[in-house]
Coordinates of N, CA and C in Angstrom, one line a residue:
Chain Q
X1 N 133.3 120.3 103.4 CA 132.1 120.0 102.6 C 132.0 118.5 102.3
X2 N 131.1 118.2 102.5 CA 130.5 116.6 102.6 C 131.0 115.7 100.8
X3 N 131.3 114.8 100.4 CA 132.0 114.5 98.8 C 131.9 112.8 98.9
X4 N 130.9 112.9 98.0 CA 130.7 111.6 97.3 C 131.6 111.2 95.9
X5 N 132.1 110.5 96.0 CA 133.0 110.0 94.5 C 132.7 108.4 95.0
X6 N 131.7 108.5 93.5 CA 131.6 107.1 92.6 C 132.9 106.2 91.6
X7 N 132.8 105.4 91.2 CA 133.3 105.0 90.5 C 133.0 103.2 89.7
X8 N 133.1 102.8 89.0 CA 133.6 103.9 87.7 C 132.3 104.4 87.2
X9 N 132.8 105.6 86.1 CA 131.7 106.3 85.9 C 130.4 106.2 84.9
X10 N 131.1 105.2 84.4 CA 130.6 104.2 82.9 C 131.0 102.4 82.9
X11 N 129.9 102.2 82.9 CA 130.4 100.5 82.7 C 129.4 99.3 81.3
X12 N 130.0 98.8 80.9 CA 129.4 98.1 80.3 C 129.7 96.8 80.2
X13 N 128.3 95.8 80.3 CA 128.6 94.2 80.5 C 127.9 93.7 79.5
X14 N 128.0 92.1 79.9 CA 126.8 91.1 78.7 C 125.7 91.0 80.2
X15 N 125.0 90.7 79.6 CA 124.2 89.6 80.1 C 124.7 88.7 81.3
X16 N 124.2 88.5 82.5 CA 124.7 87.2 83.2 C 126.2 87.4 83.8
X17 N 126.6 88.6 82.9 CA 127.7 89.3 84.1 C 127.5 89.6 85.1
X18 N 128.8 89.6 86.3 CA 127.9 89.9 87.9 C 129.0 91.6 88.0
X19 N 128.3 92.6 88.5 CA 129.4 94.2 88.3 C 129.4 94.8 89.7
X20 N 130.4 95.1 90.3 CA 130.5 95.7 91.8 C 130.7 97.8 91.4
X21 N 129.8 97.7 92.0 CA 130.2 99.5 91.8 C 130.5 99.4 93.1
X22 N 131.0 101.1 92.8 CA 131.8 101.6 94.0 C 131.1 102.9 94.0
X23 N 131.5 103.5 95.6 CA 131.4 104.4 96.4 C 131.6 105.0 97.4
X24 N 132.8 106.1 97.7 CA 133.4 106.5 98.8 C 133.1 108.2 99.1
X25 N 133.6 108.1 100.4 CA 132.9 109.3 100.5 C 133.8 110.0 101.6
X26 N 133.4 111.3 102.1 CA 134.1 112.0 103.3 C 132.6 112.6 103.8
X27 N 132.5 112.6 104.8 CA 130.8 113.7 105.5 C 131.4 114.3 106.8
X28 N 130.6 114.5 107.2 CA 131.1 115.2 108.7 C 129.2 114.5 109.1
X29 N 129.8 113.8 110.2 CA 128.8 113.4 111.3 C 128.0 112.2 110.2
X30 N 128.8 111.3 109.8 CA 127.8 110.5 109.1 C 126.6 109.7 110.1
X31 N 125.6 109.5 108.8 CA 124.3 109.0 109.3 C 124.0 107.9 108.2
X32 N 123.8 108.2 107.0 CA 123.3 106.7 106.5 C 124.0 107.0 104.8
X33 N 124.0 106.1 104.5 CA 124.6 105.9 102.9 C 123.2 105.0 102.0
X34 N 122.7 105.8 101.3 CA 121.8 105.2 100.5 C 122.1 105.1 98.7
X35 N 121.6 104.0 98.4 CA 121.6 103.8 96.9 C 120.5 104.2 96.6
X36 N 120.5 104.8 94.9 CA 119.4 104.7 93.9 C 119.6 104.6 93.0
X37 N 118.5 103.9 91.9 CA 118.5 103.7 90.3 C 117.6 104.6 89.6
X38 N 118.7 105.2 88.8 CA 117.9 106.5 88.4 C 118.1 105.9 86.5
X39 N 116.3 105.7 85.9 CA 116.2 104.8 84.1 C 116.1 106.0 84.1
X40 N 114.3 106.3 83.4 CA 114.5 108.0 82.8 C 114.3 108.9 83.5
X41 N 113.8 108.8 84.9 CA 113.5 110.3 85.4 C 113.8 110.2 86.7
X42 N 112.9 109.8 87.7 CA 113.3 109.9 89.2 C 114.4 108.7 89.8
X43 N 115.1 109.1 90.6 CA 115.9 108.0 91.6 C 115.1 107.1 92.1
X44 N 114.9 105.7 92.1 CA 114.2 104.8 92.5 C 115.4 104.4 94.0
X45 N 114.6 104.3 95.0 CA 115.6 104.3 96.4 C 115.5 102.2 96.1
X46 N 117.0 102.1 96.8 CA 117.2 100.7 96.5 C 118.2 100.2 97.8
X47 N 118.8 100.7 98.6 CA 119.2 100.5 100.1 C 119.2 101.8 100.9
X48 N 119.4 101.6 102.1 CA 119.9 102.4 103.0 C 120.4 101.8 104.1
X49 N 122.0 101.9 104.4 CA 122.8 101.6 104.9 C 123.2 102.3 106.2
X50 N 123.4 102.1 107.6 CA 123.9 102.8 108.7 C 124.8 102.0 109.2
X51 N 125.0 100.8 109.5 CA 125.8 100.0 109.9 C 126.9 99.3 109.0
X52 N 128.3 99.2 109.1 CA 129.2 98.6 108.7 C 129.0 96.9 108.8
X53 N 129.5 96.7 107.6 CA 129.6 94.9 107.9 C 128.6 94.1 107.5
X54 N 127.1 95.1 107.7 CA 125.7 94.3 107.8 C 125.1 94.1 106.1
X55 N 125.1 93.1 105.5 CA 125.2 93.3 104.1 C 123.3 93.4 104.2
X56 N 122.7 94.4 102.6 CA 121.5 94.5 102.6 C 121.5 93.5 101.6
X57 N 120.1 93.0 101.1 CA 120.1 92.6 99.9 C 118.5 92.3 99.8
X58 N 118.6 92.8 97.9 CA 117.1 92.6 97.6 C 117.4 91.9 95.9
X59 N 116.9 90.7 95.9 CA 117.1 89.9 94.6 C 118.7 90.1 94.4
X60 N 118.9 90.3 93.5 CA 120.4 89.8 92.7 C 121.4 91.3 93.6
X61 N 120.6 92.0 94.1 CA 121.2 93.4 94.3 C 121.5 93.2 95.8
X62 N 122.7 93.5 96.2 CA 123.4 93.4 97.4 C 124.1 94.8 97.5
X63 N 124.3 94.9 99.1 CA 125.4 96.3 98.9 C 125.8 96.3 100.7
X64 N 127.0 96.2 101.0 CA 127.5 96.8 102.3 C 128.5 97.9 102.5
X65 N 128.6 98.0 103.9 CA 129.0 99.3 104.2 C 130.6 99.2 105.1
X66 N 131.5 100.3 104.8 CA 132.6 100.1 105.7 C 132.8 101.4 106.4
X67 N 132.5 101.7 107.4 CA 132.5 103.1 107.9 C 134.1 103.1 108.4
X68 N 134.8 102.1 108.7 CA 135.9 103.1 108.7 C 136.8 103.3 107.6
X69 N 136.8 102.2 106.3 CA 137.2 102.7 104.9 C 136.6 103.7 104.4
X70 N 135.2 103.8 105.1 CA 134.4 105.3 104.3 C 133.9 104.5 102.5
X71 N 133.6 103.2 102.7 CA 133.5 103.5 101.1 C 131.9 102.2 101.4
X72 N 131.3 101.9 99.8 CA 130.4 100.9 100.1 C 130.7 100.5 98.6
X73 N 129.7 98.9 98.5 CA 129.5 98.7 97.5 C 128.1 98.2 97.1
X74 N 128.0 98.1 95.7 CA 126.8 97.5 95.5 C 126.7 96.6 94.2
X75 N 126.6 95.6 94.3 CA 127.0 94.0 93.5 C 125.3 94.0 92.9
X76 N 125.3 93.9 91.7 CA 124.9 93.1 91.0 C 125.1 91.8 90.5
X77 N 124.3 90.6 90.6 CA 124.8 89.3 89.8 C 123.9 88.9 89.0
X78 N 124.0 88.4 87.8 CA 123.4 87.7 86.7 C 122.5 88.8 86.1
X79 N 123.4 90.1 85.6 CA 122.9 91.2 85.2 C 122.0 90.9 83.9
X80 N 121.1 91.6 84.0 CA 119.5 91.9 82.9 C 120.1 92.7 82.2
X81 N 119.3 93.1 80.8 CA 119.1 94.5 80.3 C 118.2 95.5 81.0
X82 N 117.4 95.1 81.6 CA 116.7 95.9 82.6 C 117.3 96.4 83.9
X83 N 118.5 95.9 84.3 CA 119.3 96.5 84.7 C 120.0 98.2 84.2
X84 N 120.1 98.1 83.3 CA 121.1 99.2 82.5 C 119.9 100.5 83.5
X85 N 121.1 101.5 83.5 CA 120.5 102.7 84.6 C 121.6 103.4 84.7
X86 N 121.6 104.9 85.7 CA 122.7 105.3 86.5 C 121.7 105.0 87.7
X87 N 123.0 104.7 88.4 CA 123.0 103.8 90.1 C 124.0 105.0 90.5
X88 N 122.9 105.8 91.6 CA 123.7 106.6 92.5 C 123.7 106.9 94.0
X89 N 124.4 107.0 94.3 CA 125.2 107.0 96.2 C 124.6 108.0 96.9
X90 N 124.0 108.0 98.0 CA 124.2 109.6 98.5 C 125.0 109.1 100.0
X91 N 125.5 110.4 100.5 CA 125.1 110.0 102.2 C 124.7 111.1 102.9
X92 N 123.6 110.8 104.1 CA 123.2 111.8 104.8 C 124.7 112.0 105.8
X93 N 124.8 113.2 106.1 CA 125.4 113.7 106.6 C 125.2 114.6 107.6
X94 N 125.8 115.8 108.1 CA 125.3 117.0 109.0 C 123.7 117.9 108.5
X95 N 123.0 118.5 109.6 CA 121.9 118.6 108.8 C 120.9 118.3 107.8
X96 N 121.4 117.0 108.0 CA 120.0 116.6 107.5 C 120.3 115.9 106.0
X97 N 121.3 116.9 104.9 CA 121.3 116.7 103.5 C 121.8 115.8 103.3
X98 N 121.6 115.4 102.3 CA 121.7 114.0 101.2 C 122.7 114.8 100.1
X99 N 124.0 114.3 100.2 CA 125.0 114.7 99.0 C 125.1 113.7 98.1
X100 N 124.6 113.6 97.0 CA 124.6 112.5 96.2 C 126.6 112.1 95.3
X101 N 126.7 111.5 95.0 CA 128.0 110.7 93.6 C 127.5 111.9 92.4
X102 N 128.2 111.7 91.5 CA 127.6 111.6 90.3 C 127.1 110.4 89.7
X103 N 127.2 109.4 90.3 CA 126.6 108.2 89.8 C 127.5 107.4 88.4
X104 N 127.3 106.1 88.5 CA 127.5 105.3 87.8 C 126.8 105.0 86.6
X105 N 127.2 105.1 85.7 CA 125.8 104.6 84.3 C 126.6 103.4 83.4
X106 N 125.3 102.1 83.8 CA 125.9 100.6 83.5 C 124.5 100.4 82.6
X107 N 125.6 99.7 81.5 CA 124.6 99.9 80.5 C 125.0 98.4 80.3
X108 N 124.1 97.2 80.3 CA 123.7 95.7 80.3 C 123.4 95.4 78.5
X109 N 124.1 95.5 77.7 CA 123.9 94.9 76.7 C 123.5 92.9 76.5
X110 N 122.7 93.2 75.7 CA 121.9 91.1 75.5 C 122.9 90.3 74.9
Chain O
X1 N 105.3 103.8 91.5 CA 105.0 105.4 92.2 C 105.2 106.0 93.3
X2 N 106.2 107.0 93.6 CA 106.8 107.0 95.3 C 106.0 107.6 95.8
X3 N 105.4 109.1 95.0 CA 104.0 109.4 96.3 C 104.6 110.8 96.5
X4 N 105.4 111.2 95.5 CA 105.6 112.4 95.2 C 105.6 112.8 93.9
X5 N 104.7 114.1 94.2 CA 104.0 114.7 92.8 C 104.8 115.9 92.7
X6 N 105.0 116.3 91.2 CA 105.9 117.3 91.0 C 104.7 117.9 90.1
X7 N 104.6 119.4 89.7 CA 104.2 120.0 89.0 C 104.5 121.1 88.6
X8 N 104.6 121.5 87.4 CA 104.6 120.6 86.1 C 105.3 119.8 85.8
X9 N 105.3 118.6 84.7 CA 106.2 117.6 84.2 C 107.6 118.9 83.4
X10 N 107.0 119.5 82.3 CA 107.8 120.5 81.7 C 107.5 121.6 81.4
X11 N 108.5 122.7 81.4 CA 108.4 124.2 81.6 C 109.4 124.4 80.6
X12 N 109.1 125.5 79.6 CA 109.9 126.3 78.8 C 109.6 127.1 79.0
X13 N 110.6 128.8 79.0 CA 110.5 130.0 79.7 C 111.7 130.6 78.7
X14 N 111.4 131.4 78.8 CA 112.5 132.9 78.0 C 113.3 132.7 79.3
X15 N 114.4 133.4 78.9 CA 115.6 133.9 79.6 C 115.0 135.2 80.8
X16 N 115.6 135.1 81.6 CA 114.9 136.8 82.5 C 113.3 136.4 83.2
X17 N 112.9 135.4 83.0 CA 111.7 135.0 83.2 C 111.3 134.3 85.1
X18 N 110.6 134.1 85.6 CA 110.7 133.8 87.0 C 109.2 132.5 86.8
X19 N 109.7 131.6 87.3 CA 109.1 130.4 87.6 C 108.7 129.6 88.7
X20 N 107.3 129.0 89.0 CA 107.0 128.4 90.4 C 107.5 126.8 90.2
X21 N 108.2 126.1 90.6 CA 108.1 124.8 90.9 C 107.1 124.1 92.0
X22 N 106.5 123.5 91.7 CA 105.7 122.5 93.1 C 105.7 121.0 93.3
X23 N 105.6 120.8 94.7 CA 105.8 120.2 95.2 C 105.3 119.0 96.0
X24 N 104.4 118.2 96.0 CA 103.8 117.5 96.9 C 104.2 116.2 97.4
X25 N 104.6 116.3 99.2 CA 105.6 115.2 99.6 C 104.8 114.0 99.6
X26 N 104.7 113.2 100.4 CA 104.3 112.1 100.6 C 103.6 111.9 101.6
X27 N 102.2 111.1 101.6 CA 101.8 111.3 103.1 C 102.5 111.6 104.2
X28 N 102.7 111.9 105.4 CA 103.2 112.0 106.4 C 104.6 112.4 106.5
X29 N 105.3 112.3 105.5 CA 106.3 113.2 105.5 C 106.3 114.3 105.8
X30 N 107.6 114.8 106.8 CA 107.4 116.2 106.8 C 108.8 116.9 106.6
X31 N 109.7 116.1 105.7 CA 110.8 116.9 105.2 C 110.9 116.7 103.5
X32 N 111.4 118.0 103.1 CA 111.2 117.7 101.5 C 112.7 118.4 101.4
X33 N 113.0 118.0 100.1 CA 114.6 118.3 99.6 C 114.1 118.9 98.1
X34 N 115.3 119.8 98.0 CA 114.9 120.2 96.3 C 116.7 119.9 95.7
X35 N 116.2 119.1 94.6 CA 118.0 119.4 93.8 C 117.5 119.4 92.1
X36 N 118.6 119.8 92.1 CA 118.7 120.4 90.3 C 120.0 119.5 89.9
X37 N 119.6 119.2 88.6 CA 119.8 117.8 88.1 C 120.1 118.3 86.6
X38 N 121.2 118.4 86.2 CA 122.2 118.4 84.9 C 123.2 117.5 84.4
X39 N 123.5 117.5 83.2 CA 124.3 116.7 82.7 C 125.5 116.4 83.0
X40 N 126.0 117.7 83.2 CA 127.5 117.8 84.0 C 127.6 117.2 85.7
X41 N 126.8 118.1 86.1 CA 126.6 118.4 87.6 C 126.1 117.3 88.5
X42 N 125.5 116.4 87.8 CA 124.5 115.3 88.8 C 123.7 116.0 89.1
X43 N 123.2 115.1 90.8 CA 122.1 115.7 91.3 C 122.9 116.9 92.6
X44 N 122.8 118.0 92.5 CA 122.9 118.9 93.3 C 122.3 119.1 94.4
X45 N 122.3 119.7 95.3 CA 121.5 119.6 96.7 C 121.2 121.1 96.7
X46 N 119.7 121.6 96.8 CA 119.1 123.0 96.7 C 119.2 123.2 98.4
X47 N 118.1 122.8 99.1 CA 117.4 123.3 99.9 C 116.8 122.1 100.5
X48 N 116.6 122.1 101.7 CA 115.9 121.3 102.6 C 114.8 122.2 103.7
X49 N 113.6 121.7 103.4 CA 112.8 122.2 104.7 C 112.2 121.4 105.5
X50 N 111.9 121.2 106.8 CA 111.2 120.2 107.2 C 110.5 120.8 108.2
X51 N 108.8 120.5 107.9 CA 108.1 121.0 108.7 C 107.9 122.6 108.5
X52 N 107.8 122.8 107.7 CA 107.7 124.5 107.3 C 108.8 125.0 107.5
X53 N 109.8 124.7 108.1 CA 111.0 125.8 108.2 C 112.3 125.3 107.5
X54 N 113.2 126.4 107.3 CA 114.1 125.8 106.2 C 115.8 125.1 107.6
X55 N 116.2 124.1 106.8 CA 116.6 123.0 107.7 C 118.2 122.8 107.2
X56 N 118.0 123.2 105.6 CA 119.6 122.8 105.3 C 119.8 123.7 103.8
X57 N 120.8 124.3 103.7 CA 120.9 124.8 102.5 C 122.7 124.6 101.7
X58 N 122.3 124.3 100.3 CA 123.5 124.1 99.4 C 123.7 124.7 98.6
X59 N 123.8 124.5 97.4 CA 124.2 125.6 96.1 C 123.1 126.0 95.3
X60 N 122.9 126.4 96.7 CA 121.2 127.6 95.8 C 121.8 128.8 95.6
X61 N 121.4 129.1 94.3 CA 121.7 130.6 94.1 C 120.5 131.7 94.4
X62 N 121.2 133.0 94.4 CA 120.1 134.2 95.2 C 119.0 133.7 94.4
X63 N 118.7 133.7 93.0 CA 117.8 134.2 92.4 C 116.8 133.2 92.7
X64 N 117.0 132.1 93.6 CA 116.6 130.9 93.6 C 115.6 131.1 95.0
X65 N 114.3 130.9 95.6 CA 113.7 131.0 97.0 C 112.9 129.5 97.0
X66 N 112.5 129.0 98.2 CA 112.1 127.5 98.3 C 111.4 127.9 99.7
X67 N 110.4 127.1 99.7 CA 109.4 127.8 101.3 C 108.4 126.3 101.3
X68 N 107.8 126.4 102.4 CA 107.3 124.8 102.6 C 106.0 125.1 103.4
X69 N 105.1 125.3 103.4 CA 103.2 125.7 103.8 C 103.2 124.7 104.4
X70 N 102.5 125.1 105.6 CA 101.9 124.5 106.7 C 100.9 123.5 106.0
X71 N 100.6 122.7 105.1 CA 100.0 122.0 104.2 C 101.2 120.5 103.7
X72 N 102.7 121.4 103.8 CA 103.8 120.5 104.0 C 104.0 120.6 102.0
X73 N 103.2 121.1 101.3 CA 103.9 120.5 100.3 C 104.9 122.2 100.0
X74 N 105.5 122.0 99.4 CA 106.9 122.9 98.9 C 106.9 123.5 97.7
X75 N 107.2 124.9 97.6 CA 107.4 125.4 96.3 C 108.7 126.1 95.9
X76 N 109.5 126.2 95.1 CA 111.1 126.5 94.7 C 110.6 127.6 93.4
X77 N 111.3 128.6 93.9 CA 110.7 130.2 92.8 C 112.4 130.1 92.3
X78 N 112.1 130.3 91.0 CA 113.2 130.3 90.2 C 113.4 131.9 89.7
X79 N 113.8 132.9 89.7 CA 113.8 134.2 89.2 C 114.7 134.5 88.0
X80 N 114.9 135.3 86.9 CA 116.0 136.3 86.0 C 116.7 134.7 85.9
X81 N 115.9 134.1 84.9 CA 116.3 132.8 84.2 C 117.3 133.1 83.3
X82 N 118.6 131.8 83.6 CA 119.1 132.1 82.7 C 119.4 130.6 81.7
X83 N 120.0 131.4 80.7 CA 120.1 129.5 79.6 C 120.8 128.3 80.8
X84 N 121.7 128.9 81.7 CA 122.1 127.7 82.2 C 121.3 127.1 83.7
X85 N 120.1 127.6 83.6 CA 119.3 126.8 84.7 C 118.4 125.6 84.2
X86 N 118.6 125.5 82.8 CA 117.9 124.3 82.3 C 118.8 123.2 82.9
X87 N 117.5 122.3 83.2 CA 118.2 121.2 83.9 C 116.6 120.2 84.5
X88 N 116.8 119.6 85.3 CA 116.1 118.4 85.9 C 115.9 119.1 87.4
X89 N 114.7 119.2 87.3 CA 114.5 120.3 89.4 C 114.0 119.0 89.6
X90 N 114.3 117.8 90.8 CA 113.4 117.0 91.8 C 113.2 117.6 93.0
X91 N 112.2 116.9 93.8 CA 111.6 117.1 94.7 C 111.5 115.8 95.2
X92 N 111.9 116.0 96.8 CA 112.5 114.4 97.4 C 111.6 114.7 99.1
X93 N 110.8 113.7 99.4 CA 110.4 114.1 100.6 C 111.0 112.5 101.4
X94 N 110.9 112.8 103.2 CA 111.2 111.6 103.7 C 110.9 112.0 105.1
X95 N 110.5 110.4 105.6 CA 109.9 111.2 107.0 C 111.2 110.8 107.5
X96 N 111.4 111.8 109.0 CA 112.8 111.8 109.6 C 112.5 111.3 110.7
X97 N 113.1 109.6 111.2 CA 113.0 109.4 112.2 C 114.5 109.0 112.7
X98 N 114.6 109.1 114.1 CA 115.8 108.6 114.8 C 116.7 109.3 114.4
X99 N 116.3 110.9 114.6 CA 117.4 111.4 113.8 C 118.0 111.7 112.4
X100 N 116.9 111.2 111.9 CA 117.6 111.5 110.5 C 117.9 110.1 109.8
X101 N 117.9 109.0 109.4 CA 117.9 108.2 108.9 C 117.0 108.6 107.3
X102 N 117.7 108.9 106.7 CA 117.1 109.9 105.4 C 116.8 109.2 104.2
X103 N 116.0 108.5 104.6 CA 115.5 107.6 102.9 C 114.8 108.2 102.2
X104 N 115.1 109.1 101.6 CA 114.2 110.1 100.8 C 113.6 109.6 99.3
X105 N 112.6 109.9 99.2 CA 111.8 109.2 98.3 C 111.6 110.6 96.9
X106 N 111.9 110.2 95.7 CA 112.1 111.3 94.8 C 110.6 111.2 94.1
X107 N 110.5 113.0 93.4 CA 109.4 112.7 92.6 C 109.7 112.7 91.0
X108 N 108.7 112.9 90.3 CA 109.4 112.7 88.8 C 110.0 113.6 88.5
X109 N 110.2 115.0 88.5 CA 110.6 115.7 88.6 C 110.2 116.8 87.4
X110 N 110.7 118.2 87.3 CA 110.3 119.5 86.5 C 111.5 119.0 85.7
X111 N 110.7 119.4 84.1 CA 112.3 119.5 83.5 C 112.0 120.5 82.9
X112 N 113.0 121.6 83.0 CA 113.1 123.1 82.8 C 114.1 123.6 81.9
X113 N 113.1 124.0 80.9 CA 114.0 124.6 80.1 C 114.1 125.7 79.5
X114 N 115.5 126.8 79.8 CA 115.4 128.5 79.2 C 115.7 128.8 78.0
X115 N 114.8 129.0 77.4 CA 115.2 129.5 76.0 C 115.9 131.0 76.0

């Protein structure tokens, strides 16, 4: 069975802190590893990854991929309070499904 | 706004009670995902259909049915409700190219709750 484990599961910074989450995984037949930021209701999509090595990046938010460690990350730098969220992993795997983490919840205190 | 419409926002229901969730993917998409979304549990993986037929299935329970209309949008029948189905139902559609490269795009989602 396909198994996403996040970590850590709670984090909390200041301001202007920079925070690496994590995420590893086991799938059968991988295909892609995506992030999302989930404030109060839907997952907002924020990468998607298939390639090892190739870093994404959008503003302060960065994330690459190691397919043969099986794991990714995703860096924040010069964290906001508008930051604060759960930030969660999936990977597509066999058929098609998206097995999500339980996700990360980083909470950016001012 | 991702371009997926959920309907209703929220549902309260008695226990034993049977419920429609719906679903509308995104233009041109033609795969939609359903997961159920609790405090403990994360986001769980229901059902996948793409293109009207069903494509991938996870920890749906019996009482649970999900079907996808030639129209493409999706509906998840919830049946013999119980207190522990309250939770967060999304609806995730994404169009599948190259195989599956699955950027799935979420909608706001049902929040359901059994009294």
């Amino acid at each position: 069975e396909d198994k996403v484990v996040q970590s850590p599961l709670s984090l909390v910074v200041h301001e202007g802190d920079t925070v690496t989450l994590n995420c590893s995984y086991e799938v059968t037949n991988f295909r892609s590893l995506l992030w999302y930021k989930q404030e109060k209701k839907a997952p907002t999509f924020l990468f998607m990854l298939t390639s090892s090595g190739i870093e994404k990046k959008s503003g302060r938010l960065s994330s690459i991929l190691d397919k043969k460690e099986l794991f990714s990350i995703l860096n924040i730098t010069a964290t906001q309070t508008g930051d604060s969220a759960i930030y969660l992993c999936a990977v597509g795997g066999s058929n098609y499904k998206l097995t999500f983490g339980k996700g990360t919840l980083l909470t950016v205190n001012p | 706004d991702s371009g997926v419409t959920q309907t209703p926002k929220h549902l309260i229901t008695a226990t034993g009670q049977r419920v429609t969730l719906r679903c509308s993917p995104r233009s041109g998409d033609l795969s939609v995902y359903w997961y159920q979304q609790s405090l403990d549990q994360g986001l769980q993986f229901l059902i996948q259909y793409y293109n009207g037929e069903e494509r991938a299935k996870g920890n749906i329970l019996e009482r649970f049915s999900a079907q996808q209309f030639p129209d493409l949008h999706s509906e998840l029948n919830l049946s013999s409700l119980e207190l522990g189905d309250s939770a967060l139902y999304f609806c995730a559609s994404s169009v599948e190219r190259d195989r599956g490269n699955t950027e799935a795009f979420f909608g706001q989602g049902t929040r359901l709750t059994v009294v």
